mmCIF file of N, CA and C in Angstrom:
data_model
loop_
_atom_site.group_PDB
_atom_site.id
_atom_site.type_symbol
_atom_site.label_atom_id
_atom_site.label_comp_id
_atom_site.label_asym_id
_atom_site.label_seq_id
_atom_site.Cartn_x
_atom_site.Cartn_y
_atom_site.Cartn_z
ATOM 1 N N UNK A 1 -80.393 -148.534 136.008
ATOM 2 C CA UNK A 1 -79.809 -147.254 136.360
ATOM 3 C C UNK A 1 -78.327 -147.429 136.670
ATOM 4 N N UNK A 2 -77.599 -146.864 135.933
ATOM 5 C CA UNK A 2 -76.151 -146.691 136.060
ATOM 6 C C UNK A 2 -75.651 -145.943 137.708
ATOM 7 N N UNK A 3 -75.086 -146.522 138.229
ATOM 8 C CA UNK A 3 -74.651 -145.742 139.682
ATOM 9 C C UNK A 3 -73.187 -146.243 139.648
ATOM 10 N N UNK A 4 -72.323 -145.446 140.539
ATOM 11 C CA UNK A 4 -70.650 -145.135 140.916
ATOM 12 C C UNK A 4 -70.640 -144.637 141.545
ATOM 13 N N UNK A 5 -69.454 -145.487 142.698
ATOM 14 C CA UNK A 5 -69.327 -145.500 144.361
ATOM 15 C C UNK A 5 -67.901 -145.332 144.365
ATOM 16 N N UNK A 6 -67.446 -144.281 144.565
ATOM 17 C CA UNK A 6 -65.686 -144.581 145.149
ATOM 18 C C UNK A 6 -65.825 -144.768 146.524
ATOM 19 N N UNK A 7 -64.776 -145.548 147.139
ATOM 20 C CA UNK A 7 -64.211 -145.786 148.052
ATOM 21 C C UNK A 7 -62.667 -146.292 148.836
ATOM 22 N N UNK A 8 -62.501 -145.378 149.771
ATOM 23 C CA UNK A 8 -60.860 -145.430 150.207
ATOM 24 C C UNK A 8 -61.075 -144.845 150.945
ATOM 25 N N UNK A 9 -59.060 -144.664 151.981
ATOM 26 C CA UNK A 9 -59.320 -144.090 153.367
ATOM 27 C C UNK A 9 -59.506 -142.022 152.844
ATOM 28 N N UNK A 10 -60.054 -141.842 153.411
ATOM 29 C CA UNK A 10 -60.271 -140.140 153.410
ATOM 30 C C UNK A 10 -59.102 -139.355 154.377
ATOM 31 N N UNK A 11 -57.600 -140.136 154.655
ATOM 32 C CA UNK A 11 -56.807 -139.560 154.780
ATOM 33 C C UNK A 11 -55.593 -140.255 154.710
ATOM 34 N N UNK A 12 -54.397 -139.712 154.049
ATOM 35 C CA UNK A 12 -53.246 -140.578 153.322
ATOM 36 C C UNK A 12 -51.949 -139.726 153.849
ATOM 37 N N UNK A 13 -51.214 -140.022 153.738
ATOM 38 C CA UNK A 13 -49.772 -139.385 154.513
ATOM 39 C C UNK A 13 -49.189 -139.353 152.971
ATOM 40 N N UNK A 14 -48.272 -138.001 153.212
ATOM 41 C CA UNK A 14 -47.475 -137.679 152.319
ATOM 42 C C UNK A 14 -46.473 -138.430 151.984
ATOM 43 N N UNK A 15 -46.305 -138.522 150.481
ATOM 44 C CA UNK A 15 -45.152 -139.376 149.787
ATOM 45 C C UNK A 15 -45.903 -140.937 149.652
ATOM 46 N N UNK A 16 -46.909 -141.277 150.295
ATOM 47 C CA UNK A 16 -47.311 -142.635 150.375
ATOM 48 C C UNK A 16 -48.217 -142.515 148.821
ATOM 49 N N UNK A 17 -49.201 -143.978 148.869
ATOM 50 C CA UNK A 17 -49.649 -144.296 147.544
ATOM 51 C C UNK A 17 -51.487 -143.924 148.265
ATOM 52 N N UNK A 18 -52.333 -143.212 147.014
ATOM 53 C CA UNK A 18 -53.408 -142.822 147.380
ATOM 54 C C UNK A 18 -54.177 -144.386 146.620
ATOM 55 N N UNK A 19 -55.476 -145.019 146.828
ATOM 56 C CA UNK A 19 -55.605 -145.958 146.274
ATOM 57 C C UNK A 19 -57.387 -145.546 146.302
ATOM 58 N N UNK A 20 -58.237 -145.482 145.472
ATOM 59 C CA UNK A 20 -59.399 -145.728 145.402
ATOM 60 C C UNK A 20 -60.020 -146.823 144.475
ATOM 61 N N UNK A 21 -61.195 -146.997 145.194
ATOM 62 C CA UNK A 21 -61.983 -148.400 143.938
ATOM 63 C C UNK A 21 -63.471 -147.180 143.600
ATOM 64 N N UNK A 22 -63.501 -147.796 142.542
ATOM 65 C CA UNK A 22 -65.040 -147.447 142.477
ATOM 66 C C UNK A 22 -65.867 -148.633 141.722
ATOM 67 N N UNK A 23 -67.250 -148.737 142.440
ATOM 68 C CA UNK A 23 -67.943 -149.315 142.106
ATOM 69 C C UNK A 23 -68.955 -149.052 141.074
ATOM 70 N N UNK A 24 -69.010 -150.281 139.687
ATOM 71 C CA UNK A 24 -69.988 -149.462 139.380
ATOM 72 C C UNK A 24 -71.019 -151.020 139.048
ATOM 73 N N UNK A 25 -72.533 -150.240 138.736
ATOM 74 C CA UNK A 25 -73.547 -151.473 138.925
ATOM 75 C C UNK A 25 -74.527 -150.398 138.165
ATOM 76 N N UNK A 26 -75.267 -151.418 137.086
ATOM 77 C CA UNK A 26 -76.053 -150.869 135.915
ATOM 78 C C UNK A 26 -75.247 -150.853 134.897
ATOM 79 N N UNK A 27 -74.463 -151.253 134.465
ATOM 80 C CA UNK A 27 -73.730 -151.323 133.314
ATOM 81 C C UNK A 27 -72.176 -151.789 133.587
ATOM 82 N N UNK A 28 -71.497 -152.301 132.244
ATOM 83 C CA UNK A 28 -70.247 -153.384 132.189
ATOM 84 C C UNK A 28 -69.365 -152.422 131.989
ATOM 85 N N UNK A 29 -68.090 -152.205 132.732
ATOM 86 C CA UNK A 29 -67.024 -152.153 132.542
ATOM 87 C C UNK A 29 -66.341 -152.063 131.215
ATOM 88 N N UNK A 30 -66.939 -153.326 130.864
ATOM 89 C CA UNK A 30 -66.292 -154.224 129.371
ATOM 90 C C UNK A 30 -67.144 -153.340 128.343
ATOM 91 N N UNK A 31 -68.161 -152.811 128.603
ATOM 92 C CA UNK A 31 -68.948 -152.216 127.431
ATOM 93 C C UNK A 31 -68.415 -151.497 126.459
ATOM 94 N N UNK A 32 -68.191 -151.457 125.116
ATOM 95 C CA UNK A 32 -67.821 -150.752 124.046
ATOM 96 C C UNK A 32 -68.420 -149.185 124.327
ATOM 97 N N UNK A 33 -67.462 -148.398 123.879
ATOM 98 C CA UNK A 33 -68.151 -146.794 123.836
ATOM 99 C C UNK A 33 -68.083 -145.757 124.982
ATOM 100 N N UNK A 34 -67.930 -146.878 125.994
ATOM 101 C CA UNK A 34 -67.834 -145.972 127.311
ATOM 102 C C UNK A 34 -66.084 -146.093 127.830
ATOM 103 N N UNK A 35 -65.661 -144.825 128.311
ATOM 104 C CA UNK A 35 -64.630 -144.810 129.694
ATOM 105 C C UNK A 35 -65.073 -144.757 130.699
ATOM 106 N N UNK A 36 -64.111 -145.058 131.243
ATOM 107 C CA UNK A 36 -64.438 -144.646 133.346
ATOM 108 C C UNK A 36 -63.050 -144.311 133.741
ATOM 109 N N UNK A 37 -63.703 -143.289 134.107
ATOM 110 C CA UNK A 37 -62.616 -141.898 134.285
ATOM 111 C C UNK A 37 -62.803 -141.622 135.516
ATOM 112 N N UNK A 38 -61.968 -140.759 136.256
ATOM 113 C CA UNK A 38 -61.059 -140.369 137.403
ATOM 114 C C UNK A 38 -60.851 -139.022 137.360
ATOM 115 N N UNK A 39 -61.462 -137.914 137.793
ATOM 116 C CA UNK A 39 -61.478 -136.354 137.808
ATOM 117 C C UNK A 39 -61.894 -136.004 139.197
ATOM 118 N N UNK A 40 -61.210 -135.317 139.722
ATOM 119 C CA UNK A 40 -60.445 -134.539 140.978
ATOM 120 C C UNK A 40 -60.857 -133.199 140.721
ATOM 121 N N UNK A 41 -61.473 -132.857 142.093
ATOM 122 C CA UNK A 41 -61.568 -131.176 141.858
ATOM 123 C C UNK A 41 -61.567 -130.704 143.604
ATOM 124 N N UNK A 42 -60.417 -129.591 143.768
ATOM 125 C CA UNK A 42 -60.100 -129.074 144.280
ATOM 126 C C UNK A 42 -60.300 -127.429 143.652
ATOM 127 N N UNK A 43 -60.250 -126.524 145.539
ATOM 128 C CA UNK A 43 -60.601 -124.881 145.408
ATOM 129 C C UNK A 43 -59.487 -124.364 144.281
ATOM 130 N N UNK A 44 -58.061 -124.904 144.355
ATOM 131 C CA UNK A 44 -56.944 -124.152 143.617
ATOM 132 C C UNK A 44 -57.501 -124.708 142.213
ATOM 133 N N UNK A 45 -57.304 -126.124 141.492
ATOM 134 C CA UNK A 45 -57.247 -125.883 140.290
ATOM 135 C C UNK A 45 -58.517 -126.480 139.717
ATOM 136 N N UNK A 46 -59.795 -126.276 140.308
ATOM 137 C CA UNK A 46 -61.173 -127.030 140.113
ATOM 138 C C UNK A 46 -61.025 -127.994 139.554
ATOM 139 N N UNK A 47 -62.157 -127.989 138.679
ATOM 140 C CA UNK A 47 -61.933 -129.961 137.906
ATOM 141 C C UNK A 47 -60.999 -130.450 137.297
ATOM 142 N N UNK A 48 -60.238 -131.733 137.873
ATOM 143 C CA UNK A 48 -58.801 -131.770 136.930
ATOM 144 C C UNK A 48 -58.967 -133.431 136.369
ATOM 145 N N UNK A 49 -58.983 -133.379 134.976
ATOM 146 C CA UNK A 49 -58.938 -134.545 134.244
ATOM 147 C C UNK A 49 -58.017 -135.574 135.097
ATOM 148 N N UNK A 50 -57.851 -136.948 135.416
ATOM 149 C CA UNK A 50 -56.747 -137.370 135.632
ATOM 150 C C UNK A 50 -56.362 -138.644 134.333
ATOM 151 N N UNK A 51 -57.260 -139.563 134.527
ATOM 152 C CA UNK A 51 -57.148 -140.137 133.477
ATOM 153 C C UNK A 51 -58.503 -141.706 133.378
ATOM 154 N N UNK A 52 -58.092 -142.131 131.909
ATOM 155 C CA UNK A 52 -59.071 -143.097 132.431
ATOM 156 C C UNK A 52 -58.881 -144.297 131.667
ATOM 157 N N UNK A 53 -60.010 -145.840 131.997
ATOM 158 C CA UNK A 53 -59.488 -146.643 131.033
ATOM 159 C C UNK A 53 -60.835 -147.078 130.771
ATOM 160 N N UNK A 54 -60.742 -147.768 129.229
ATOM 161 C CA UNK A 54 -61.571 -148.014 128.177
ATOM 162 C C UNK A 54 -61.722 -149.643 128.336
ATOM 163 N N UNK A 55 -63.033 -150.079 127.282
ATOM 164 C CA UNK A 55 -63.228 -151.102 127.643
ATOM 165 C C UNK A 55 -62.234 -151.857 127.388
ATOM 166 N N UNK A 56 -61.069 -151.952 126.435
ATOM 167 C CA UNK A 56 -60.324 -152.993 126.364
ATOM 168 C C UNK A 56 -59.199 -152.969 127.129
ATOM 169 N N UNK A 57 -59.183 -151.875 128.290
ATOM 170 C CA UNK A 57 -58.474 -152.341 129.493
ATOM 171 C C UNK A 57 -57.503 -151.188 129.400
ATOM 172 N N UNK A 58 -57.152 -151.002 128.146
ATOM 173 C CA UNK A 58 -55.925 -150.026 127.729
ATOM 174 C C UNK A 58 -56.689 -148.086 128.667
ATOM 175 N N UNK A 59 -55.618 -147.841 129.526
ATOM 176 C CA UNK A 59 -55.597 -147.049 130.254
ATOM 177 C C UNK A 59 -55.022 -145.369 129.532
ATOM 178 N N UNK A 60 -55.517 -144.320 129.587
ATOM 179 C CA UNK A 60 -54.546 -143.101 129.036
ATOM 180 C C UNK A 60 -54.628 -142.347 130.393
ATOM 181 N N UNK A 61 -53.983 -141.088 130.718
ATOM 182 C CA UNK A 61 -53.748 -140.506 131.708
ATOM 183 C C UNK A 61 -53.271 -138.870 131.584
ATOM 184 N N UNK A 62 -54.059 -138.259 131.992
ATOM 185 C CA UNK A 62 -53.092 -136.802 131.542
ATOM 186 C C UNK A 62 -51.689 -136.633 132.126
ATOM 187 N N UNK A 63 -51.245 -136.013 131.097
ATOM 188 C CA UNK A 63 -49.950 -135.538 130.984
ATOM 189 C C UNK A 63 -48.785 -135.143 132.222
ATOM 190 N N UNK A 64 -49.643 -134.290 133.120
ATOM 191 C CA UNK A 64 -49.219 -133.848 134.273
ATOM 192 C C UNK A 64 -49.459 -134.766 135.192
ATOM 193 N N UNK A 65 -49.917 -135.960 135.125
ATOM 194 C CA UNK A 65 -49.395 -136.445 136.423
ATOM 195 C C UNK A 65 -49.965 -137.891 135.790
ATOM 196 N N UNK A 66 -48.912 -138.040 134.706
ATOM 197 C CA UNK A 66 -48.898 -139.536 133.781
ATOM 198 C C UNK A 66 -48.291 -140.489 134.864
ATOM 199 N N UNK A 67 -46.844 -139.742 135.734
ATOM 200 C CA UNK A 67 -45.519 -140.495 135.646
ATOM 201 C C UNK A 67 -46.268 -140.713 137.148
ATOM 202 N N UNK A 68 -47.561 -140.576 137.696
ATOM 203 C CA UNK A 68 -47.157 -140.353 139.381
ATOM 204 C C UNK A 68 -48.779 -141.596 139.100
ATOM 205 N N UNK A 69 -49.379 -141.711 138.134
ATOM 206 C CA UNK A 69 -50.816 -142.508 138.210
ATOM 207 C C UNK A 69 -51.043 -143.406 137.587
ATOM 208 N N UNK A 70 -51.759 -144.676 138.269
ATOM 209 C CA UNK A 70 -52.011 -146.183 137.434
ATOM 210 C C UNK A 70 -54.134 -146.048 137.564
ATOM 211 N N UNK A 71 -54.402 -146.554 136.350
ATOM 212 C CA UNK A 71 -55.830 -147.072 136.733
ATOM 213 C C UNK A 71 -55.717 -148.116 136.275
ATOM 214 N N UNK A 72 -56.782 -149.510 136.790
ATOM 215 C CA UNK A 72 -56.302 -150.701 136.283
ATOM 216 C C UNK A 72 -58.288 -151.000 136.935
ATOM 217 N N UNK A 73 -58.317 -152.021 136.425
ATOM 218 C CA UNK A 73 -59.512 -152.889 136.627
ATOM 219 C C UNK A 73 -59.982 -154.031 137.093
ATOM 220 N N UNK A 74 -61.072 -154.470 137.683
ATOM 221 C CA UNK A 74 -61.010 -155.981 138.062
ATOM 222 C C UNK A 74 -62.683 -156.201 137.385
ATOM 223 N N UNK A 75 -62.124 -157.075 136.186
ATOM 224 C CA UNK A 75 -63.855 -157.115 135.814
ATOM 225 C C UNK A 75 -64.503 -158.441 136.386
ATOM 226 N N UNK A 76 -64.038 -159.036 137.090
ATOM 227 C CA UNK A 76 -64.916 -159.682 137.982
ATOM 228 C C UNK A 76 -65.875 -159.681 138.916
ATOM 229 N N UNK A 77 -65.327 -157.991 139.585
ATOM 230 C CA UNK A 77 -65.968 -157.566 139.859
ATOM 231 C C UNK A 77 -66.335 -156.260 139.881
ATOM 232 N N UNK A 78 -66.363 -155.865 138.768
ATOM 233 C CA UNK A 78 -66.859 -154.405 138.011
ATOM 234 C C UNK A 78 -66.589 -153.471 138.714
ATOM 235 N N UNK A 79 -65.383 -153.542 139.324
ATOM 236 C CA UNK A 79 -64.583 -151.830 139.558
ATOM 237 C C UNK A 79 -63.314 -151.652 138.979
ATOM 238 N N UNK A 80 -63.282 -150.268 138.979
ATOM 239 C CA UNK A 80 -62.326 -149.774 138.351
ATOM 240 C C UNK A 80 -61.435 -148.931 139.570
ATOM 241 N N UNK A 81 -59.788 -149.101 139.227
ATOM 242 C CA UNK A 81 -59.023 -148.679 140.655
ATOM 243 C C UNK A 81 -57.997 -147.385 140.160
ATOM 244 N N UNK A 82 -58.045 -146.449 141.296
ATOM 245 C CA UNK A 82 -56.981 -145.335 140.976
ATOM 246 C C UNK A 82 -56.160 -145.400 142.016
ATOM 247 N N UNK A 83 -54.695 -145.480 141.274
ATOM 248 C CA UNK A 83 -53.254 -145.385 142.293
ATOM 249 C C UNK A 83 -52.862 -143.940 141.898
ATOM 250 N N UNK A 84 -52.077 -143.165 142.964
ATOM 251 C CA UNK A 84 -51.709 -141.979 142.968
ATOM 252 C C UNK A 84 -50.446 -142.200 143.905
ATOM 253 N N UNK A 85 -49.100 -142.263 143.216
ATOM 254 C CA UNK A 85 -47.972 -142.207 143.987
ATOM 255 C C UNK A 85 -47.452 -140.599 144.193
ATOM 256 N N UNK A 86 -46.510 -140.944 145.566
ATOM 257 C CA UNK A 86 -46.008 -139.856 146.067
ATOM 258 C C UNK A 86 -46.759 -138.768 146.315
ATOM 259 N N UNK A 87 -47.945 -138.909 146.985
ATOM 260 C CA UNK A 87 -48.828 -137.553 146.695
ATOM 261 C C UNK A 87 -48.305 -136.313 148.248
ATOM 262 N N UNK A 88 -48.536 -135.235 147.700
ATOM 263 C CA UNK A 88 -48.340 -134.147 148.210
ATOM 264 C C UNK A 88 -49.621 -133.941 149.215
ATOM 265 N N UNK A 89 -49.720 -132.582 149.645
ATOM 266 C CA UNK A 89 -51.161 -131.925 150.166
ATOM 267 C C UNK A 89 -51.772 -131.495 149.066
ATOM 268 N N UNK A 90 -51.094 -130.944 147.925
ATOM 269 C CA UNK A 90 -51.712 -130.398 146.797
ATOM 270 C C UNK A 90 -52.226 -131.255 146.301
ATOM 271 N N UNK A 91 -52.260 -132.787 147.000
ATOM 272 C CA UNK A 91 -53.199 -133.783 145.875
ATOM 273 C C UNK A 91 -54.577 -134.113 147.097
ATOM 274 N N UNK A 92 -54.713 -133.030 147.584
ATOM 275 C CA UNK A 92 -55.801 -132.701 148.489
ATOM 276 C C UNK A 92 -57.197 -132.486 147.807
ATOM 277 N N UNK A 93 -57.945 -133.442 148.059
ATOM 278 C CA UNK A 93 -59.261 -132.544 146.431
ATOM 279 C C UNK A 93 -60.744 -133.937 146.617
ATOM 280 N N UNK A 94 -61.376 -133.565 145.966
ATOM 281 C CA UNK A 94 -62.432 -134.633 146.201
ATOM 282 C C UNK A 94 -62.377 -135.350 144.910
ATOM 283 N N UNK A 95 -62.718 -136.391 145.188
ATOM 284 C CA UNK A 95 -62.136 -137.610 143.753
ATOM 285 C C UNK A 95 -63.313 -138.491 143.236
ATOM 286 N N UNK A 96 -63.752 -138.086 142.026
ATOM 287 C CA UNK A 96 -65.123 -138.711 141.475
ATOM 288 C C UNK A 96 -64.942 -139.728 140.616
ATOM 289 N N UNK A 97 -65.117 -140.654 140.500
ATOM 290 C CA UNK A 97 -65.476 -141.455 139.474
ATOM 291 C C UNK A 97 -66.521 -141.365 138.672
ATOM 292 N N UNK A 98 -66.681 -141.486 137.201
ATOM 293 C CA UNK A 98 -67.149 -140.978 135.871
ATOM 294 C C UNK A 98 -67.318 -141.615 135.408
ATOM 295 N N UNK A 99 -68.449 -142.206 134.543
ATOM 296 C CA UNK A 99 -68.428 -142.769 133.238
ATOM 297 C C UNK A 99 -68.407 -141.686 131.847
ATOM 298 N N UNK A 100 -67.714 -141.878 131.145
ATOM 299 C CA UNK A 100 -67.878 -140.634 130.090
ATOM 300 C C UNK A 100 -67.817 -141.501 128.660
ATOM 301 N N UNK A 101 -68.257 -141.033 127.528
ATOM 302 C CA UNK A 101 -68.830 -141.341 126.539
ATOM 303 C C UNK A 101 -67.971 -140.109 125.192
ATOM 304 N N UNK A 102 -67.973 -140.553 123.912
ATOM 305 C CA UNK A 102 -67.018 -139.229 123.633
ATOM 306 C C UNK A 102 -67.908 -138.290 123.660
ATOM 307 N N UNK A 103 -69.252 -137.683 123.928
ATOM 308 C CA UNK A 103 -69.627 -136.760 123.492
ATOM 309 C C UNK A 103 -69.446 -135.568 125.457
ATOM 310 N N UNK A 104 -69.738 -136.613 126.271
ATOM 311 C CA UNK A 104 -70.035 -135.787 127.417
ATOM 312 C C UNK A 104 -69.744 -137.137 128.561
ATOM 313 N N UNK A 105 -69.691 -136.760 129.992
ATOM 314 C CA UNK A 105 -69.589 -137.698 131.109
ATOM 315 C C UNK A 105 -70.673 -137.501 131.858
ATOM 316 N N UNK A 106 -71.474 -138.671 131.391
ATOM 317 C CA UNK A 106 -72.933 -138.839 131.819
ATOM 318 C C UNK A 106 -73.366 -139.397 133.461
ATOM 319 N N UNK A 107 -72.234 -140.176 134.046
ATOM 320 C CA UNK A 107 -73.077 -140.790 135.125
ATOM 321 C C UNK A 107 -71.671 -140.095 136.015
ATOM 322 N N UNK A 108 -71.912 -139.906 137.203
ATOM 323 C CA UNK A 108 -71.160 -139.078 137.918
ATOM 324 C C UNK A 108 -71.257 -140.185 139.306
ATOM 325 N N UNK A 109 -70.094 -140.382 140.206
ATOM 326 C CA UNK A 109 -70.429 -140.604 141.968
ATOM 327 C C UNK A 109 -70.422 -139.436 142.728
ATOM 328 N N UNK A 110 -70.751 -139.994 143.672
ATOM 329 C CA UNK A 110 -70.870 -138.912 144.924
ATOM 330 C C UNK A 110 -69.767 -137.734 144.901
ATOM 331 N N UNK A 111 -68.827 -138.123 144.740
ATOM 332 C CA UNK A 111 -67.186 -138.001 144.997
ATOM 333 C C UNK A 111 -66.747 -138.383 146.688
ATOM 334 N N UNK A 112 -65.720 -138.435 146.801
ATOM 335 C CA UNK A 112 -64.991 -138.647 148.063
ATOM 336 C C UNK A 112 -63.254 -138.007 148.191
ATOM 337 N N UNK A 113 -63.770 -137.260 149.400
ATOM 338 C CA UNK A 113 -62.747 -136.717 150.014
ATOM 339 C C UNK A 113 -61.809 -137.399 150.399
ATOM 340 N N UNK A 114 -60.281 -136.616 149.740
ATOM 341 C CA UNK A 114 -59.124 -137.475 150.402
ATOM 342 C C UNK A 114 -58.204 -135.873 150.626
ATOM 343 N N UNK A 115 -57.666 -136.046 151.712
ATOM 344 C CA UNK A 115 -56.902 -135.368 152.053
ATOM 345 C C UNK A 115 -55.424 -135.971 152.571
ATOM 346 N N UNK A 116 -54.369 -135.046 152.175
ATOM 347 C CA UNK A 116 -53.121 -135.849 152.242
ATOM 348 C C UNK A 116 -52.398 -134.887 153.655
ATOM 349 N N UNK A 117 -52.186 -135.758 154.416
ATOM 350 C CA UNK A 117 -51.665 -134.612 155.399
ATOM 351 C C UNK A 117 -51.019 -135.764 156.673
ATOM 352 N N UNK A 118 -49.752 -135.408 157.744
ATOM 353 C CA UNK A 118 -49.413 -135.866 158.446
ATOM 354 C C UNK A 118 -50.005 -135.538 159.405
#
């Protein structure tokens, strides 16, 4: 059974760097066919793509917030990490980690709350 765990602090100060890991267990990282993706959903703009990376490590990222986000990996030990610089309150939102496939994003985490606020 495929399962995904994010984890980080659930509150970050403005302008600083947001950092989550997620864990995943039931399946490789490295596996052909799959991403593991990073989608945020907040009340203002519900589910928001952010970005994700593939098995050969190579990372893509949407557009709107290319210049502000890193995902990177440690396959040693099968998580995958999201950096979020300079974040606002508007990067206030609950943050899921995904496995997605091209047809649909099949295995979902809990999500976890991060709120950005002084």
């Amino acid at each position: 059974q495929v399962q995904l765990q994010e984890s980080g602090p659930g509150l970050v100060n403005p302008s600083q760097t947001l950092s989550l890991t997620c864990t995943v267990s039931g399946a490789s990282i490295t596996s052909k066919g799959y991403y593991w993706t990073w989608i945020r959903q907040s009340p203002a703009k519900g589910l928001e793509y952010m970005g994700a990376i593939g098995p050969s490590g190579r990372a893509e990222y949407d557009p709107s917030l290319k210049s502000r986000t890193a995902i990177s990996r440690d396959t040693s030990k099968n998580v995958f990490i999201l950096q979020l610089s300079y974040v606002t309150p508007e990067d206030t939102a609950v943050y899921y980690c995904v496995r997605g496939t091209a047809s649909e994003y099949d295995y979902w985490g809990q999500g976890t709350q991060v709120t950005v606020s002084s």
